[in-house]
Amino acid sequence: DSGVTQTPKHLITATGQRVTLRCSPRSGDLSVYWYQQSLDQGLQFLIHYYNGEERAKGNILERFSAQQFPDLHSELNLSSLELGDSALYFCASSDGQVYNEQFFGPGTRLTVL
Amino acid sequence: AQTVTQSQPEMSVQEAETVTLSCTYDTSESDYYLFWYKQPPSRQMILVIRQEAYKQQNATENRFSVNFQKAAKSFSLKISDSQLGDAAMYFCAYRKYGNKLVFGAGTILRVKS
């Protein structure tokens, strides 16, 4: 158990819908990273938050957004869902120091029908 | 942009034997970290081993060791005394200090009994 929790574990929805994925980092970790794992794109970095502020963006679609709240949990919002958004979404947290191993949550499996 | 290449989509090894997974990367940075992650059928991302680029000594963790060739930008993983529980997808990953992880496409490792 990495100490990072993600909810829900599975999510099935229809095209055009909007969903929210939630991540709670390890206690004390200030950084949250979101990654997407899909069959065609592999594992890709989406976005990084540190102590409530966005630090870096990767290949994140405009239909996707994220935020990190004062209690440090983070949410990834996916809207106008398409079939191609079906993937495993991981959250990882770290303590934000120079050497900051990223601890991965169990992921949320999103299926768009 | 940094890239990570895993040229072996799939590898097989006999139980108790040794197998080496290959990884090359491209970067213009001199300071960075390299990782091997294991993803079993549960889909959990598990850190296997890490290597700091400034360290010449190759990292080892029990049956897992790496061959880090900085000039050649090569970072292979050797698994000794392979066990059935080693069967998984293995990802090589690169990270600059405090930055996102960049993953390779992964290598599926099958262990035969």
PDB file of C-alpha atoms in Angstrom:
ATOM      1  CA  ASP A   1       0.000   0.000   0.000  1.00  0.00           C
ATOM      2  CA  SER A   2       1.569   3.257  -1.194  1.00  0.00           C
ATOM      3  CA  GLY A   3      -0.553   5.465   1.052  1.00  0.00           C
ATOM      4  CA  VAL A   4      -2.066   7.230  -1.964  1.00  0.00           C
ATOM      5  CA  THR A   5      -5.797   6.675  -2.400  1.00  0.00           C
ATOM      6  CA  GLN A   6      -7.871   7.156  -5.506  1.00  0.00           C
ATOM      7  CA  THR A   7     -11.612   7.023  -5.921  1.00  0.00           C
ATOM      8  CA  PRO A   8     -13.504   5.579  -7.597  1.00  0.00           C
ATOM      9  CA  LYS A   9     -11.667   2.419  -8.633  1.00  0.00           C
ATOM     10  CA  HIS A  10     -13.833   1.954 -11.686  1.00  0.00           C
ATOM     11  CA  LEU A  11     -16.009   4.363 -13.601  1.00  0.00           C
ATOM     12  CA  ILE A  12     -18.233   3.591 -16.563  1.00  0.00           C
ATOM     13  CA  THR A  13     -19.901   6.448 -18.352  1.00  0.00           C
ATOM     14  CA  ALA A  14     -21.167   7.551 -21.740  1.00  0.00           C
ATOM     15  CA  THR A  15     -19.700   9.814 -24.370  1.00  0.00           C
ATOM     16  CA  GLY A  16     -20.321  13.482 -23.754  1.00  0.00           C
ATOM     17  CA  GLN A  17     -20.496  13.090 -19.995  1.00  0.00           C
ATOM     18  CA  ARG A  18     -18.323  14.648 -17.300  1.00  0.00           C
ATOM     19  CA  VAL A  19     -16.573  12.811 -14.482  1.00  0.00           C
ATOM     20  CA  THR A  20     -14.377  13.703 -11.522  1.00  0.00           C
ATOM     21  CA  LEU A  21     -11.538  11.534 -10.298  1.00  0.00           C
ATOM     22  CA  ARG A  22     -10.270  12.059  -6.791  1.00  0.00           C
ATOM     23  CA  CYS A  23      -6.819  11.558  -5.296  1.00  0.00           C
ATOM     24  CA  SER A  24      -5.644  11.788  -1.702  1.00  0.00           C
ATOM     25  CA  PRO A  25      -1.849  11.973  -1.421  1.00  0.00           C
ATOM     26  CA  ARG A  26       0.278  10.396   1.274  1.00  0.00           C
ATOM     27  CA  SER A  27       0.240  12.262   4.531  1.00  0.00           C
ATOM     28  CA  GLY A  28       2.622  15.200   4.289  1.00  0.00           C
ATOM     29  CA  ASP A  29       3.140  15.026   0.539  1.00  0.00           C
ATOM     30  CA  LEU A  30       2.665  18.386  -1.154  1.00  0.00           C
ATOM     31  CA  SER A  31       3.025  17.322  -4.771  1.00  0.00           C
ATOM     32  CA  VAL A  32       0.393  15.506  -6.804  1.00  0.00           C
ATOM     33  CA  TYR A  33       0.970  14.234 -10.320  1.00  0.00           C
ATOM     34  CA  TRP A  34      -1.662  12.844 -12.674  1.00  0.00           C
ATOM     35  CA  TYR A  35      -0.823  10.276 -15.357  1.00  0.00           C
ATOM     36  CA  GLN A  36      -2.920   8.580 -18.008  1.00  0.00           C
ATOM     37  CA  GLN A  37      -2.255   5.018 -19.165  1.00  0.00           C
ATOM     38  CA  SER A  38      -3.951   4.029 -22.398  1.00  0.00           C
ATOM     39  CA  LEU A  39      -3.301   1.293 -24.923  1.00  0.00           C
ATOM     40  CA  ASP A  40      -2.332   3.627 -27.743  1.00  0.00           C
ATOM     41  CA  GLN A  41      -0.524   6.394 -25.823  1.00  0.00           C
ATOM     42  CA  GLY A  42       1.127   4.405 -23.050  1.00  0.00           C
ATOM     43  CA  LEU A  43       1.819   6.142 -19.736  1.00  0.00           C
ATOM     44  CA  GLN A  44       1.675   9.904 -20.112  1.00  0.00           C
ATOM     45  CA  PHE A  45       2.064  12.763 -17.687  1.00  0.00           C
ATOM     46  CA  LEU A  46      -0.956  15.035 -17.513  1.00  0.00           C
ATOM     47  CA  ILE A  47      -0.416  17.655 -14.812  1.00  0.00           C
ATOM     48  CA  HIS A  48       1.486  18.438 -11.612  1.00  0.00           C
ATOM     49  CA  TYR A  49       0.298  20.407  -8.596  1.00  0.00           C
ATOM     50  CA  TYR A  50       2.397  21.517  -5.674  1.00  0.00           C
ATOM     51  CA  ASN A  51       0.740  22.821  -2.533  1.00  0.00           C
ATOM     52  CA  GLY A  52      -2.316  24.002  -4.412  1.00  0.00           C
ATOM     53  CA  GLU A  53      -0.539  25.551  -7.383  1.00  0.00           C
ATOM     54  CA  GLU A  54      -0.195  24.170 -10.870  1.00  0.00           C
ATOM     55  CA  ARG A  55       3.475  23.501 -11.594  1.00  0.00           C
ATOM     56  CA  ALA A  56       3.573  21.752 -14.950  1.00  0.00           C
ATOM     57  CA  LYS A  57       1.288  20.576 -17.698  1.00  0.00           C
ATOM     58  CA  GLY A  58       1.857  17.685 -20.011  1.00  0.00           C
ATOM     59  CA  ASN A  59      -0.317  16.246 -22.749  1.00  0.00           C
ATOM     60  CA  ILE A  60      -3.540  17.271 -21.054  1.00  0.00           C
ATOM     61  CA  LEU A  61      -6.511  17.982 -23.251  1.00  0.00           C
ATOM     62  CA  GLU A  62      -8.421  21.251 -22.881  1.00  0.00           C
ATOM     63  CA  ARG A  63     -11.455  19.178 -21.915  1.00  0.00           C
ATOM     64  CA  PHE A  64      -9.533  18.047 -18.852  1.00  0.00           C
ATOM     65  CA  SER A  65      -8.793  20.167 -15.812  1.00  0.00           C
ATOM     66  CA  ALA A  66      -7.452  19.573 -12.348  1.00  0.00           C
ATOM     67  CA  GLN A  67      -7.071  21.290  -9.025  1.00  0.00           C
ATOM     68  CA  GLN A  68      -5.490  20.713  -5.658  1.00  0.00           C
ATOM     69  CA  PHE A  69      -7.411  21.766  -2.588  1.00  0.00           C
ATOM     70  CA  PRO A  70      -6.142  23.254   0.708  1.00  0.00           C
ATOM     71  CA  ASP A  71      -6.249  19.804   2.330  1.00  0.00           C
ATOM     72  CA  LEU A  72      -3.937  18.715  -0.546  1.00  0.00           C
ATOM     73  CA  HIS A  73      -6.310  16.259  -2.153  1.00  0.00           C
ATOM     74  CA  SER A  74      -6.625  16.660  -5.895  1.00  0.00           C
ATOM     75  CA  GLU A  75      -9.363  16.196  -8.433  1.00  0.00           C
ATOM     76  CA  LEU A  76      -9.088  15.555 -12.153  1.00  0.00           C
ATOM     77  CA  ASN A  77     -12.140  16.651 -14.101  1.00  0.00           C
ATOM     78  CA  LEU A  78     -12.786  15.130 -17.511  1.00  0.00           C
ATOM     79  CA  SER A  79     -15.579  16.598 -19.616  1.00  0.00           C
ATOM     80  CA  SER A  80     -17.195  15.985 -23.011  1.00  0.00           C
ATOM     81  CA  LEU A  81     -15.857  12.476 -22.768  1.00  0.00           C
ATOM     82  CA  GLU A  82     -14.907  10.572 -25.882  1.00  0.00           C
ATOM     83  CA  LEU A  83     -14.298   6.879 -26.437  1.00  0.00           C
ATOM     84  CA  GLY A  84     -10.572   7.572 -26.614  1.00  0.00           C
ATOM     85  CA  ASP A  85     -10.563   8.880 -23.061  1.00  0.00           C
ATOM     86  CA  SER A  86     -11.013   5.341 -21.786  1.00  0.00           C
ATOM     87  CA  ALA A  87      -7.864   4.680 -19.793  1.00  0.00           C
ATOM     88  CA  LEU A  88      -6.359   4.053 -16.402  1.00  0.00           C
ATOM     89  CA  TYR A  89      -5.727   7.315 -14.590  1.00  0.00           C
ATOM     90  CA  PHE A  90      -3.032   7.331 -11.939  1.00  0.00           C
ATOM     91  CA  CYS A  91      -2.312   9.841  -9.280  1.00  0.00           C
ATOM     92  CA  ALA A  92       1.126   9.953  -7.665  1.00  0.00           C
ATOM     93  CA  SER A  93       2.339  12.006  -4.745  1.00  0.00           C
ATOM     94  CA  SER A  94       5.711  13.104  -3.463  1.00  0.00           C
ATOM     95  CA  ASP A  95       7.062  15.293  -0.712  1.00  0.00           C
ATOM     96  CA  GLY A  96       8.199  17.965  -3.149  1.00  0.00           C
ATOM     97  CA  GLN A  97      11.851  17.827  -2.165  1.00  0.00           C
ATOM     98  CA  VAL A  98      14.695  17.647  -4.673  1.00  0.00           C
ATOM     99  CA  TYR A  99      14.811  13.900  -4.447  1.00  0.00           C
ATOM    100  CA  ASN A 100      11.130  13.115  -4.398  1.00  0.00           C
ATOM    101  CA  GLU A 101      10.112   9.588  -5.176  1.00  0.00           C
ATOM    102  CA  GLN A 102       6.629   9.456  -6.585  1.00  0.00           C
ATOM    103  CA  PHE A 103       4.258   7.036  -4.896  1.00  0.00           C
ATOM    104  CA  PHE A 104       1.457   5.831  -7.109  1.00  0.00           C
ATOM    105  CA  GLY A 105      -2.143   5.267  -6.179  1.00  0.00           C
ATOM    106  CA  PRO A 106      -4.039   2.210  -7.412  1.00  0.00           C
ATOM    107  CA  GLY A 107      -5.552   4.118 -10.329  1.00  0.00           C
ATOM    108  CA  THR A 108      -9.072   4.777 -11.581  1.00  0.00           C
ATOM    109  CA  ARG A 109     -10.192   2.734 -14.548  1.00  0.00           C
ATOM    110  CA  LEU A 110     -12.403   4.904 -16.768  1.00  0.00           C
ATOM    111  CA  THR A 111     -14.511   3.286 -19.452  1.00  0.00           C
ATOM    112  CA  VAL A 112     -16.379   5.531 -21.865  1.00  0.00           C
ATOM    113  CA  LEU A 113     -19.131   3.765 -23.817  1.00  0.00           C
TER     114      LEU A 113
ATOM    115  CA  ALA B   1      12.218  16.644 -25.042  1.00  0.00           C
ATOM    116  CA  GLN B   2      13.309  13.624 -23.119  1.00  0.00           C
ATOM    117  CA  THR B   3      12.381  10.227 -24.526  1.00  0.00           C
ATOM    118  CA  VAL B   4      12.667   6.723 -23.161  1.00  0.00           C
ATOM    119  CA  THR B   5      12.836   3.685 -25.429  1.00  0.00           C
ATOM    120  CA  GLN B   6      12.235   0.078 -24.473  1.00  0.00           C
ATOM    121  CA  SER B   7      12.954  -1.986 -27.554  1.00  0.00           C
ATOM    122  CA  GLN B   8      11.696  -5.317 -26.202  1.00  0.00           C
ATOM    123  CA  PRO B   9       7.898  -5.493 -26.188  1.00  0.00           C
ATOM    124  CA  GLU B  10       7.995  -8.914 -24.573  1.00  0.00           C
ATOM    125  CA  MET B  11      10.539 -11.157 -22.869  1.00  0.00           C
ATOM    126  CA  SER B  12      10.404 -14.657 -21.414  1.00  0.00           C
ATOM    127  CA  VAL B  13      12.549 -16.263 -18.760  1.00  0.00           C
ATOM    128  CA  GLN B  14      12.634 -19.633 -17.092  1.00  0.00           C
ATOM    129  CA  GLU B  15      12.061 -19.662 -13.363  1.00  0.00           C
ATOM    130  CA  ALA B  16      15.364 -19.314 -11.445  1.00  0.00           C
ATOM    131  CA  GLU B  17      17.144 -17.958 -14.518  1.00  0.00           C
ATOM    132  CA  THR B  18      18.395 -14.425 -15.190  1.00  0.00           C
ATOM    133  CA  VAL B  19      16.863 -11.935 -17.595  1.00  0.00           C
ATOM    134  CA  THR B  20      17.883  -8.461 -18.708  1.00  0.00           C
ATOM    135  CA  LEU B  21      15.448  -5.792 -19.847  1.00  0.00           C
ATOM    136  CA  SER B  22      16.814  -2.996 -22.016  1.00  0.00           C
ATOM    137  CA  CYS B  23      16.163   0.718 -21.870  1.00  0.00           C
ATOM    138  CA  THR B  24      17.712   3.696 -23.605  1.00  0.00           C
ATOM    139  CA  TYR B  25      16.890   7.337 -23.090  1.00  0.00           C
ATOM    140  CA  ASP B  26      17.628  10.657 -24.649  1.00  0.00           C
ATOM    141  CA  THR B  27      18.339  13.798 -22.674  1.00  0.00           C
ATOM    142  CA  SER B  28      20.617  16.802 -22.742  1.00  0.00           C
ATOM    143  CA  GLU B  29      20.568  17.069 -18.949  1.00  0.00           C
ATOM    144  CA  SER B  30      23.448  15.918 -16.791  1.00  0.00           C
ATOM    145  CA  ASP B  31      21.534  15.448 -13.535  1.00  0.00           C
ATOM    146  CA  TYR B  32      18.488  13.228 -13.476  1.00  0.00           C
ATOM    147  CA  TYR B  33      17.033  10.019 -12.076  1.00  0.00           C
ATOM    148  CA  LEU B  34      16.197   6.750 -13.769  1.00  0.00           C
ATOM    149  CA  PHE B  35      13.690   4.201 -12.519  1.00  0.00           C
ATOM    150  CA  TRP B  36      12.285   0.796 -13.216  1.00  0.00           C
ATOM    151  CA  TYR B  37       8.646   0.290 -12.282  1.00  0.00           C
ATOM    152  CA  LYS B  38       6.795  -2.991 -12.194  1.00  0.00           C
ATOM    153  CA  GLN B  39       3.117  -3.201 -13.078  1.00  0.00           C
ATOM    154  CA  PRO B  40       1.588  -6.597 -12.224  1.00  0.00           C
ATOM    155  CA  PRO B  41      -1.897  -7.624 -13.382  1.00  0.00           C
ATOM    156  CA  SER B  42      -3.337  -5.636 -10.459  1.00  0.00           C
ATOM    157  CA  ARG B  43      -2.146  -2.517 -12.386  1.00  0.00           C
ATOM    158  CA  GLN B  44      -0.472  -1.058  -9.302  1.00  0.00           C
ATOM    159  CA  MET B  45       2.741   0.800 -10.166  1.00  0.00           C
ATOM    160  CA  ILE B  46       5.542  -0.515  -7.963  1.00  0.00           C
ATOM    161  CA  LEU B  47       8.993   1.047  -7.835  1.00  0.00           C
ATOM    162  CA  VAL B  48      11.613  -1.643  -8.361  1.00  0.00           C
ATOM    163  CA  ILE B  49      14.856   0.292  -8.419  1.00  0.00           C
ATOM    164  CA  ARG B  50      16.204   3.804  -8.949  1.00  0.00           C
ATOM    165  CA  GLN B  51      19.499   5.252 -10.110  1.00  0.00           C
ATOM    166  CA  GLU B  52      20.829   8.766  -9.639  1.00  0.00           C
ATOM    167  CA  ALA B  53      22.715   9.897 -12.733  1.00  0.00           C
ATOM    168  CA  TYR B  54      25.557  11.408 -10.718  1.00  0.00           C
ATOM    169  CA  LYS B  55      26.326   8.053  -9.123  1.00  0.00           C
ATOM    170  CA  GLN B  56      28.688   5.837 -11.069  1.00  0.00           C
ATOM    171  CA  GLN B  57      27.885   2.788  -8.981  1.00  0.00           C
ATOM    172  CA  ASN B  58      25.048   0.680 -10.321  1.00  0.00           C
ATOM    173  CA  ALA B  59      22.040   0.356  -8.023  1.00  0.00           C
ATOM    174  CA  THR B  60      21.015  -3.030  -6.646  1.00  0.00           C
ATOM    175  CA  GLU B  61      17.943  -4.147  -4.720  1.00  0.00           C
ATOM    176  CA  ASN B  62      18.096  -7.822  -3.749  1.00  0.00           C
ATOM    177  CA  ARG B  63      17.619  -9.791  -6.993  1.00  0.00           C
ATOM    178  CA  PHE B  64      17.304  -6.623  -9.085  1.00  0.00           C
ATOM    179  CA  SER B  65      20.257  -4.684 -10.408  1.00  0.00           C
ATOM    180  CA  VAL B  66      20.880  -2.166 -13.136  1.00  0.00           C
ATOM    181  CA  ASN B  67      23.607  -1.554 -15.665  1.00  0.00           C
ATOM    182  CA  PHE B  68      23.762   2.220 -16.010  1.00  0.00           C
ATOM    183  CA  GLN B  69      25.877   3.506 -18.887  1.00  0.00           C
ATOM    184  CA  LYS B  70      25.568   7.286 -18.771  1.00  0.00           C
ATOM    185  CA  ALA B  71      27.578   8.057 -21.891  1.00  0.00           C
ATOM    186  CA  ALA B  72      25.605   5.533 -23.892  1.00  0.00           C
ATOM    187  CA  LYS B  73      22.337   6.649 -22.227  1.00  0.00           C
ATOM    188  CA  SER B  74      21.516   3.074 -21.432  1.00  0.00           C
ATOM    189  CA  PHE B  75      19.802   1.738 -18.317  1.00  0.00           C
ATOM    190  CA  SER B  76      19.110  -2.004 -18.305  1.00  0.00           C
ATOM    191  CA  LEU B  77      17.478  -4.033 -15.547  1.00  0.00           C
ATOM    192  CA  LYS B  78      18.786  -7.461 -14.589  1.00  0.00           C
ATOM    193  CA  ILE B  79      16.539  -9.814 -12.658  1.00  0.00           C
ATOM    194  CA  SER B  80      18.366 -12.742 -11.111  1.00  0.00           C
ATOM    195  CA  ASP B  81      16.796 -15.981  -9.881  1.00  0.00           C
ATOM    196  CA  SER B  82      13.519 -15.076 -11.589  1.00  0.00           C
ATOM    197  CA  GLN B  83      10.351 -15.960  -9.738  1.00  0.00           C
ATOM    198  CA  LEU B  84       6.784 -16.434 -10.902  1.00  0.00           C
ATOM    199  CA  GLY B  85       5.861 -13.271  -9.036  1.00  0.00           C
ATOM    200  CA  ASP B  86       8.207 -11.277 -11.255  1.00  0.00           C
ATOM    201  CA  ALA B  87       5.840 -11.701 -14.187  1.00  0.00           C
ATOM    202  CA  ALA B  88       4.565  -8.222 -14.999  1.00  0.00           C
ATOM    203  CA  MET B  89       4.934  -5.228 -17.285  1.00  0.00           C
ATOM    204  CA  TYR B  90       8.140  -3.352 -16.566  1.00  0.00           C
ATOM    205  CA  PHE B  91       8.508   0.337 -17.319  1.00  0.00           C
ATOM    206  CA  CYS B  92      11.716   2.278 -17.548  1.00  0.00           C
ATOM    207  CA  ALA B  93      11.288   5.920 -16.550  1.00  0.00           C
ATOM    208  CA  TYR B  94      13.337   9.124 -16.549  1.00  0.00           C
ATOM    209  CA  ARG B  95      12.960  12.145 -14.342  1.00  0.00           C
ATOM    210  CA  LYS B  96      14.728  15.423 -13.918  1.00  0.00           C
ATOM    211  CA  TYR B  97      14.913  16.694 -10.377  1.00  0.00           C
ATOM    212  CA  GLY B  98      11.458  17.491  -9.072  1.00  0.00           C
ATOM    213  CA  ASN B  99       9.873  16.916 -12.424  1.00  0.00           C
ATOM    214  CA  LYS B 100       7.454  14.585 -14.146  1.00  0.00           C
ATOM    215  CA  LEU B 101       8.222  10.979 -14.992  1.00  0.00           C
ATOM    216  CA  VAL B 102       8.728  10.103 -18.656  1.00  0.00           C
ATOM    217  CA  PHE B 103       7.990   6.441 -19.291  1.00  0.00           C
ATOM    218  CA  GLY B 104       9.021   3.970 -21.953  1.00  0.00           C
ATOM    219  CA  ALA B 105       6.437   1.812 -23.694  1.00  0.00           C
ATOM    220  CA  GLY B 106       7.041  -1.090 -21.334  1.00  0.00           C
ATOM    221  CA  THR B 107       8.244  -4.689 -21.584  1.00  0.00           C
ATOM    222  CA  ILE B 108       6.004  -7.613 -20.708  1.00  0.00           C
ATOM    223  CA  LEU B 109       7.983 -10.198 -18.759  1.00  0.00           C
ATOM    224  CA  ARG B 110       6.699 -13.754 -18.722  1.00  0.00           C
ATOM    225  CA  VAL B 111       8.163 -16.266 -16.285  1.00  0.00           C
ATOM    226  CA  LYS B 112       7.928 -19.944 -17.189  1.00  0.00           C
ATOM    227  CA  SER B 113       7.807 -22.651 -14.542  1.00  0.00           C
TER     228      SER B 113
END
